Amino acid sequence: MAQKTKIQWCDSTINPVMGCGGCELYISPGEILAHLDLEMAGHGAWPQGTSRDIYRQLITETYERIANLMPGHSKSLTTTNIYHLRKEFLAEVASGLGKKASIAAERVIGESIACYAAKNHLSKARSIVNPGRGFNTGYAPAFEMVTRFEDRVCKAALYRDLRGQSRADKPWLDDLPRHIFVSDMGDAFSRESDFEFLEKEVIEPIRSVSGQRHRWLWLTKRPDRMERFGERINGFPPNVIAMTTLTGPGTLNRVDQLRRVSAAKRGLSIEPLRQRICASELDLSGIDWVIVGGESGRREHVCPFDLDWARELRDHCQVSGAAFFLKQLGRRPVETGKEFRFHDSHGGEWDEWPEDLRFREMPLIST
């Protein structure tokens, strides 16, 4: 939890659940290994299943050397283990197929892990490669290990009320209630078995006298499950914005699912936007807020972000009546077909942006 955050569209963050069941930004180990096999086959003799065989051996050998096994140390083929053992795997690739193939394999692994919450866990949670390193107990032992944390939302509900206050670094939030982003380090709807926990540990504090002072922005990539949870609690409290993430046209089905969530306000986090979403294909009826952003990370691993994609969505929001918030232009912004760089590597400093893109609107509040 963070009482103050650099995320532009909120004041604070809170995570009653850490970790995630996976998504298009943190793909399954089977998908990564299949991508590796396909890429390596273009560099020489590499029978299908070779990547899996190499990783199985590396994981077994590494795991069996650990003297003090802890939760998060796994002998399984997980995305976490694939990442942590990437250097050893790349050495095997270089030995068999050469340096060029090794560079290609590194790119495949890097592109498979685009989720910043996952990246934080990879650096702060358990590792079988370095089992003795410090472990941040505020994180899940591994990103795949969805983990509950009690009392976090209750404590956040007691944060100072910011209504009527100015924020020098985020003037678009001036005079508004404190905006608290729920689940920036995982997906609380990864498991339906957590519903009872979420009702007690999230909904009850939000409905408390202290919790009602704030605005809670609850984000998930599983709006279908959020819908079922909303039915269980007879609708989300009016100070909750139910939100889902889109990363490209292949995730548009989530908008229809979000529309069915019983909530006073609904929002889309279209970040990182990795492919153009045509305005004609994005139905914004019942959507109050649209956040858009380009991808950050290592330049060779992230997708370009065409500024015209943002302009198209901005114009669509204006016609549809949804508030439009451009968070960042990412690591690889593109204008008129040409890629360029900002001083801020995330492209988040809007003084560097074209003036017509300086839009950071917040949805109207009724509470």
Short mmCIF file of C-alpha atoms in Angstrom, two decimals:
data_model
loop_
_atom_site.label_atom_id
_atom_site.label_comp_id
_atom_site.label_asym_id
_atom_site.label_seq_id
_atom_site.Cartn_x
_atom_site.Cartn_y
_atom_site.Cartn_z
CA MET A 1 0.00 0.00 0.00
CA ALA A 2 1.18 3.52 -0.71
CA GLN A 3 -0.43 6.61 0.79
CA LYS A 4 1.26 8.64 -1.96
CA THR A 5 1.93 7.37 -5.47
CA LYS A 6 3.42 8.67 -8.71
CA ILE A 7 0.53 7.17 -10.69
CA GLN A 8 -0.98 10.25 -12.28
CA TRP A 9 -4.67 9.43 -11.91
CA CYS A 10 -4.83 8.67 -8.19
CA ASP A 11 -3.48 9.76 -4.81
CA SER A 12 -2.90 6.39 -3.17
CA THR A 13 -2.80 2.65 -3.90
CA ILE A 14 -3.96 -0.35 -1.90
CA ASN A 15 -3.69 -4.09 -2.49
CA PRO A 16 -5.86 -6.41 -0.43
CA VAL A 17 -4.64 -9.16 -2.75
CA MET A 18 -1.18 -9.42 -4.31
CA GLY A 19 -0.37 -11.57 -7.30
CA CYS A 20 -2.43 -12.53 -10.33
CA GLY A 21 -3.78 -15.48 -12.27
CA GLY A 22 -2.13 -14.18 -15.45
CA CYS A 23 -3.22 -12.16 -18.47
CA GLU A 24 -1.99 -10.96 -21.87
CA LEU A 25 0.71 -8.91 -20.09
CA TYR A 26 1.97 -11.88 -18.08
CA ILE A 27 1.45 -14.92 -20.24
CA SER A 28 1.57 -18.55 -19.19
CA PRO A 29 4.83 -20.55 -19.19
CA GLY A 30 3.44 -22.79 -21.93
CA GLU A 31 2.89 -19.80 -24.21
CA ILE A 32 6.39 -18.44 -23.54
CA LEU A 33 8.00 -21.79 -24.27
CA ALA A 34 5.99 -22.17 -27.48
CA HIS A 35 7.11 -18.69 -28.60
CA LEU A 36 10.71 -19.57 -27.78
CA ASP A 37 10.55 -22.82 -29.78
CA LEU A 38 9.10 -21.00 -32.78
CA GLU A 39 11.72 -18.25 -32.64
CA MET A 40 14.64 -20.66 -32.11
CA ALA A 41 13.54 -22.89 -34.99
CA GLY A 42 14.30 -19.96 -37.27
CA HIS A 43 17.93 -19.98 -36.13
CA GLY A 44 18.77 -23.67 -36.58
CA ALA A 45 17.89 -27.18 -35.49
CA TRP A 46 15.58 -26.79 -32.51
CA PRO A 47 12.94 -29.52 -32.21
CA GLN A 48 9.62 -28.56 -30.67
CA GLY A 49 9.71 -28.98 -26.90
CA THR A 50 13.43 -28.20 -26.59
CA SER A 51 12.82 -25.01 -24.60
CA ARG A 52 10.63 -26.91 -22.15
CA ASP A 53 13.23 -29.67 -21.75
CA ILE A 54 16.04 -27.20 -21.06
CA TYR A 55 14.01 -25.23 -18.55
CA ARG A 56 12.79 -28.36 -16.75
CA GLN A 57 16.37 -29.44 -16.23
CA LEU A 58 17.50 -25.97 -15.13
CA ILE A 59 14.60 -25.65 -12.67
CA THR A 60 15.16 -29.11 -11.19
CA GLU A 61 18.90 -28.59 -10.72
CA THR A 62 18.46 -25.10 -9.24
CA TYR A 63 15.60 -26.03 -6.94
CA GLU A 64 17.39 -29.04 -5.53
CA ARG A 65 20.34 -26.88 -4.47
CA ILE A 66 18.16 -24.73 -2.19
CA ALA A 67 18.93 -25.54 1.44
CA ASN A 68 16.10 -23.54 3.03
CA LEU A 69 12.93 -23.91 0.96
CA MET A 70 10.37 -21.15 1.44
CA PRO A 71 6.93 -20.37 -0.03
CA GLY A 72 7.57 -18.99 -3.50
CA HIS A 73 10.42 -21.41 -4.26
CA SER A 74 8.87 -23.72 -6.85
CA LYS A 75 10.10 -26.70 -8.83
CA SER A 76 7.42 -26.00 -11.43
CA LEU A 77 7.58 -24.49 -14.90
CA THR A 78 6.31 -21.04 -13.96
CA THR A 79 6.71 -17.69 -15.66
CA THR A 80 8.62 -16.54 -12.56
CA ASN A 81 11.13 -19.38 -12.89
CA ILE A 82 11.46 -18.84 -16.65
CA TYR A 83 12.37 -15.24 -16.00
CA HIS A 84 14.78 -15.86 -13.13
CA LEU A 85 16.59 -18.63 -15.04
CA ARG A 86 16.72 -16.70 -18.31
CA LYS A 87 20.50 -16.15 -18.19
CA GLU A 88 21.17 -19.86 -17.84
CA PHE A 89 18.69 -20.61 -20.63
CA LEU A 90 20.21 -17.96 -22.91
CA ALA A 91 23.66 -19.47 -22.32
CA GLU A 92 22.30 -22.83 -23.55
CA VAL A 93 20.83 -21.14 -26.61
CA ALA A 94 24.06 -19.30 -27.38
CA SER A 95 26.03 -22.54 -27.03
CA GLY A 96 23.78 -24.38 -29.47
CA LEU A 97 22.60 -21.72 -31.92
CA GLY A 98 24.86 -18.71 -31.41
CA LYS A 99 24.65 -15.20 -30.04
CA LYS A 100 22.02 -13.99 -32.49
CA ALA A 101 19.59 -16.66 -31.36
CA SER A 102 20.33 -15.84 -27.72
CA ILE A 103 19.44 -12.17 -28.32
CA ALA A 104 16.20 -13.22 -30.00
CA ALA A 105 15.33 -15.51 -27.09
CA GLU A 106 15.96 -12.71 -24.59
CA ARG A 107 13.57 -10.49 -26.55
CA VAL A 108 10.85 -13.17 -26.49
CA ILE A 109 11.12 -13.54 -22.71
CA GLY A 110 11.18 -9.78 -22.18
CA GLU A 111 8.11 -9.19 -24.34
CA SER A 112 6.23 -11.93 -22.49
CA ILE A 113 6.37 -10.02 -19.20
CA ALA A 114 4.95 -6.55 -19.74
CA CYS A 115 2.99 -6.22 -16.48
CA TYR A 116 4.65 -3.76 -14.11
CA ALA A 117 3.09 -5.47 -11.08
CA ALA A 118 4.67 -8.74 -12.19
CA LYS A 119 8.02 -7.03 -12.76
CA ASN A 120 7.92 -5.66 -9.22
CA HIS A 121 7.26 -9.13 -7.87
CA LEU A 122 10.09 -10.60 -9.94
CA SER A 123 12.52 -8.21 -8.27
CA LYS A 124 11.07 -8.24 -4.73
CA ALA A 125 9.56 -11.70 -4.18
CA ARG A 126 11.19 -15.16 -4.04
CA SER A 127 13.71 -16.47 -6.55
CA ILE A 128 15.09 -19.99 -6.81
CA VAL A 129 18.21 -18.57 -8.45
CA ASN A 130 18.95 -16.33 -5.46
CA PRO A 131 17.06 -18.00 -2.58
CA GLY A 132 18.90 -16.08 0.12
CA ARG A 133 18.02 -12.61 -1.10
CA GLY A 134 15.78 -10.38 0.96
CA PHE A 135 12.08 -10.92 0.51
CA ASN A 136 9.58 -8.08 0.71
CA THR A 137 6.87 -9.54 2.94
CA GLY A 138 4.36 -7.03 1.59
CA TYR A 139 4.38 -8.91 -1.72
CA ALA A 140 3.11 -12.33 -2.72
CA PRO A 141 5.93 -14.92 -2.48
CA ALA A 142 5.64 -15.24 -6.28
CA PHE A 143 3.35 -13.40 -8.68
CA GLU A 144 1.52 -16.64 -9.49
CA MET A 145 0.78 -17.16 -5.78
CA VAL A 146 -2.31 -15.00 -5.28
CA THR A 147 -2.02 -13.90 -1.64
CA ARG A 148 -4.47 -12.17 0.70
CA PHE A 149 -3.50 -9.35 3.07
CA GLU A 150 -5.86 -8.39 5.88
CA ASP A 151 -6.61 -4.89 7.24
CA ARG A 152 -5.01 -2.97 4.36
CA VAL A 153 -8.19 -1.34 3.07
CA CYS A 154 -9.34 -0.67 6.63
CA LYS A 155 -6.12 1.31 7.25
CA ALA A 156 -6.43 3.12 3.92
CA ALA A 157 -9.98 4.18 4.81
CA LEU A 158 -8.47 6.14 7.71
CA TYR A 159 -6.23 8.21 5.43
CA ARG A 160 -6.71 11.97 5.63
CA ASP A 161 -9.57 13.32 3.54
CA LEU A 162 -8.23 15.34 0.60
CA ARG A 163 -11.52 16.88 -0.48
CA GLY A 164 -10.96 20.61 -0.99
CA GLN A 165 -7.16 20.18 -1.05
CA SER A 166 -4.88 21.12 -3.93
CA ARG A 167 -2.23 18.75 -5.32
CA ALA A 168 0.67 20.73 -6.75
CA ASP A 169 1.93 17.73 -8.74
CA LYS A 170 -1.55 16.56 -9.85
CA PRO A 171 -3.73 19.66 -10.28
CA TRP A 172 -6.44 17.65 -12.06
CA LEU A 173 -7.20 16.10 -8.66
CA ASP A 174 -7.58 19.45 -6.89
CA ASP A 175 -10.61 19.72 -4.60
CA LEU A 176 -11.61 16.08 -5.22
CA PRO A 177 -11.79 13.33 -2.59
CA ARG A 178 -8.72 11.16 -2.14
CA HIS A 179 -8.59 8.74 -5.09
CA ILE A 180 -7.39 5.29 -4.03
CA PHE A 181 -6.41 2.76 -6.70
CA VAL A 182 -7.37 -0.76 -5.60
CA SER A 183 -5.21 -3.59 -7.01
CA ASP A 184 -2.27 -2.03 -8.83
CA MET A 185 -0.05 -4.96 -7.75
CA GLY A 186 -2.30 -7.85 -8.67
CA ASP A 187 -5.86 -8.76 -9.56
CA ALA A 188 -8.21 -9.24 -6.61
CA PHE A 189 -10.62 -11.12 -8.89
CA SER A 190 -8.14 -13.82 -9.86
CA ARG A 191 -10.14 -16.34 -7.81
CA GLU A 192 -13.84 -16.54 -7.07
CA SER A 193 -12.94 -18.25 -3.79
CA ASP A 194 -11.77 -14.84 -2.49
CA PHE A 195 -15.26 -13.27 -2.65
CA GLU A 196 -15.98 -13.65 1.06
CA PHE A 197 -12.59 -12.15 1.92
CA LEU A 198 -13.16 -9.22 -0.46
CA GLU A 199 -16.57 -8.49 0.98
CA LYS A 200 -15.19 -8.30 4.51
CA GLU A 201 -11.79 -6.75 3.79
CA VAL A 202 -12.68 -4.32 0.99
CA ILE A 203 -16.37 -3.57 0.78
CA GLU A 204 -17.00 -3.17 4.52
CA PRO A 205 -14.18 -0.60 4.98
CA ILE A 206 -15.28 1.29 1.85
CA ARG A 207 -18.82 1.48 3.22
CA SER A 208 -17.58 2.66 6.62
CA VAL A 209 -17.91 6.31 7.62
CA SER A 210 -14.17 6.82 7.02
CA GLY A 211 -14.19 4.93 3.71
CA GLN A 212 -17.07 6.97 2.32
CA ARG A 213 -14.86 10.09 2.34
CA HIS A 214 -12.67 8.65 -0.43
CA ARG A 215 -13.13 7.50 -3.99
CA TRP A 216 -12.01 3.95 -4.74
CA LEU A 217 -10.86 2.97 -8.23
CA TRP A 218 -11.07 -0.83 -8.47
CA LEU A 219 -9.34 -2.29 -11.53
CA THR A 220 -9.49 -5.85 -12.87
CA LYS A 221 -8.86 -7.75 -16.08
CA ARG A 222 -11.73 -10.04 -15.09
CA PRO A 223 -14.87 -7.88 -15.22
CA ASP A 224 -17.05 -10.98 -15.64
CA ARG A 225 -15.96 -12.06 -12.15
CA MET A 226 -16.33 -8.50 -10.88
CA GLU A 227 -19.92 -8.61 -12.15
CA ARG A 228 -20.67 -11.75 -10.12
CA PHE A 229 -19.10 -10.21 -7.04
CA GLY A 230 -21.22 -7.09 -7.54
CA GLU A 231 -24.34 -9.25 -7.57
CA ARG A 232 -23.22 -10.90 -4.33
CA ILE A 233 -22.90 -7.54 -2.52
CA ASN A 234 -26.05 -6.02 -4.10
CA GLY A 235 -24.03 -3.52 -6.11
CA PHE A 236 -20.81 -1.62 -5.48
CA PRO A 237 -20.91 1.38 -3.13
CA PRO A 238 -21.49 4.69 -4.99
CA ASN A 239 -17.93 5.89 -4.24
CA VAL A 240 -16.39 2.99 -6.22
CA ILE A 241 -15.45 3.26 -9.88
CA ALA A 242 -15.51 -0.26 -11.35
CA MET A 243 -12.75 -0.50 -13.97
CA THR A 244 -11.21 -2.93 -16.41
CA THR A 245 -8.06 -2.94 -18.54
CA LEU A 246 -7.85 -2.99 -22.33
CA THR A 247 -4.55 -3.46 -24.14
CA GLY A 248 -5.77 -3.81 -27.72
CA PRO A 249 -8.72 -4.87 -29.88
CA GLY A 250 -8.47 -8.45 -28.63
CA THR A 251 -9.65 -7.38 -25.16
CA LEU A 252 -12.73 -5.36 -26.20
CA ASN A 253 -15.07 -8.06 -24.87
CA ARG A 254 -14.22 -6.78 -21.38
CA VAL A 255 -16.14 -3.55 -22.04
CA ASP A 256 -19.45 -5.38 -22.43
CA GLN A 257 -18.68 -7.37 -19.30
CA LEU A 258 -17.88 -4.18 -17.36
CA ARG A 259 -21.14 -2.60 -18.48
CA ARG A 260 -22.97 -5.37 -16.63
CA VAL A 261 -21.19 -4.59 -13.35
CA SER A 262 -23.58 -2.94 -10.89
CA ALA A 263 -21.68 0.28 -10.19
CA ALA A 264 -22.44 4.01 -10.20
CA LYS A 265 -19.36 4.75 -12.30
CA ARG A 266 -17.28 2.64 -14.70
CA GLY A 267 -13.88 3.27 -16.24
CA LEU A 268 -11.44 1.83 -18.74
CA SER A 269 -7.68 1.71 -18.27
CA ILE A 270 -6.42 1.44 -21.83
CA GLU A 271 -2.78 1.06 -20.90
CA PRO A 272 -0.45 -0.06 -22.07
CA LEU A 273 -2.16 0.38 -25.43
CA ARG A 274 -0.15 -1.99 -27.64
CA GLN A 275 -2.35 -1.87 -30.75
CA ARG A 276 -4.77 0.67 -32.16
CA ILE A 277 -8.34 0.40 -30.89
CA CYS A 278 -10.68 1.79 -33.54
CA ALA A 279 -13.20 4.24 -32.11
CA SER A 280 -15.91 2.61 -34.21
CA GLU A 281 -15.32 -0.67 -32.36
CA LEU A 282 -15.28 0.81 -28.85
CA ASP A 283 -18.77 1.29 -27.41
CA LEU A 284 -18.49 3.80 -24.57
CA SER A 285 -22.12 3.74 -23.51
CA GLY A 286 -22.20 3.34 -19.73
CA ILE A 287 -18.50 4.22 -19.48
CA ASP A 288 -17.62 7.38 -17.53
CA TRP A 289 -13.83 7.49 -17.73
CA VAL A 290 -11.13 6.40 -20.17
CA ILE A 291 -7.44 6.37 -19.20
CA VAL A 292 -4.96 5.86 -22.05
CA GLY A 293 -1.21 5.30 -22.00
CA GLY A 294 1.74 4.01 -23.97
CA GLU A 295 3.95 1.16 -22.77
CA SER A 296 7.00 1.68 -20.56
CA GLY A 297 9.93 -0.64 -19.98
CA ARG A 298 13.09 -1.55 -21.87
CA ARG A 299 12.92 0.02 -25.31
CA GLU A 300 13.60 -3.24 -27.17
CA HIS A 301 10.75 -4.98 -25.34
CA VAL A 302 7.90 -2.45 -25.61
CA CYS A 303 5.45 -1.68 -28.39
CA PRO A 304 5.41 1.67 -30.22
CA PHE A 305 2.59 4.06 -29.30
CA ASP A 306 1.20 6.12 -32.17
CA LEU A 307 0.00 9.48 -30.87
CA ASP A 308 -2.88 9.35 -33.34
CA TRP A 309 -4.24 6.36 -31.40
CA ALA A 310 -4.59 8.69 -28.40
CA ARG A 311 -6.13 11.45 -30.50
CA GLU A 312 -8.70 9.07 -31.93
CA LEU A 313 -9.74 7.90 -28.47
CA ARG A 314 -9.74 11.47 -27.11
CA ASP A 315 -12.15 12.58 -29.85
CA HIS A 316 -14.30 9.49 -29.29
CA CYS A 317 -14.56 10.28 -25.57
CA GLN A 318 -15.59 13.86 -26.29
CA VAL A 319 -18.42 12.68 -28.53
CA SER A 320 -19.47 9.95 -26.08
CA GLY A 321 -19.31 12.12 -22.96
CA ALA A 322 -16.62 10.09 -21.18
CA ALA A 323 -13.79 11.87 -19.36
CA PHE A 324 -10.45 11.32 -21.14
CA PHE A 325 -7.18 11.01 -19.23
CA LEU A 326 -3.87 10.59 -21.08
CA LYS A 327 -1.49 9.10 -18.53
CA GLN A 328 1.74 8.77 -20.51
CA LEU A 329 3.04 8.38 -24.06
CA GLY A 330 5.36 5.53 -23.15
CA ARG A 331 8.87 4.57 -24.08
CA ARG A 332 8.35 4.54 -27.86
CA PRO A 333 6.00 7.34 -28.97
CA VAL A 334 5.41 7.69 -32.72
CA GLU A 335 4.30 10.83 -34.58
CA THR A 336 3.63 10.85 -38.34
CA GLY A 337 5.34 7.48 -38.68
CA LYS A 338 8.52 8.55 -36.87
CA GLU A 339 9.58 7.24 -33.47
CA PHE A 340 11.10 9.75 -31.06
CA ARG A 341 12.18 10.09 -27.42
CA PHE A 342 11.25 12.26 -24.48
CA HIS A 343 13.49 13.28 -21.61
CA ASP A 344 11.11 11.35 -19.33
CA SER A 345 11.63 7.71 -20.36
CA HIS A 346 7.97 6.88 -19.57
CA GLY A 347 6.68 9.80 -21.60
CA GLY A 348 4.73 10.90 -18.55
CA GLU A 349 5.76 14.57 -18.38
CA TRP A 350 3.04 16.36 -20.28
CA ASP A 351 5.07 19.56 -20.69
CA GLU A 352 6.96 17.54 -23.34
CA TRP A 353 3.77 16.54 -25.19
CA PRO A 354 2.04 18.16 -28.15
CA GLU A 355 -0.41 20.68 -26.67
CA ASP A 356 -3.46 19.01 -28.21
CA LEU A 357 -2.80 15.87 -26.14
CA ARG A 358 -2.63 17.52 -22.72
CA PHE A 359 -5.89 16.05 -21.49
CA ARG A 360 -6.23 14.74 -17.95
CA GLU A 361 -9.91 14.79 -17.13
CA MET A 362 -11.57 13.21 -14.12
CA PRO A 363 -15.13 11.85 -14.19
CA LEU A 364 -17.86 13.89 -12.52
CA ILE A 365 -18.57 12.88 -8.94
CA SER A 366 -21.91 12.61 -7.23
CA THR A 367 -20.72 11.65 -3.74
#
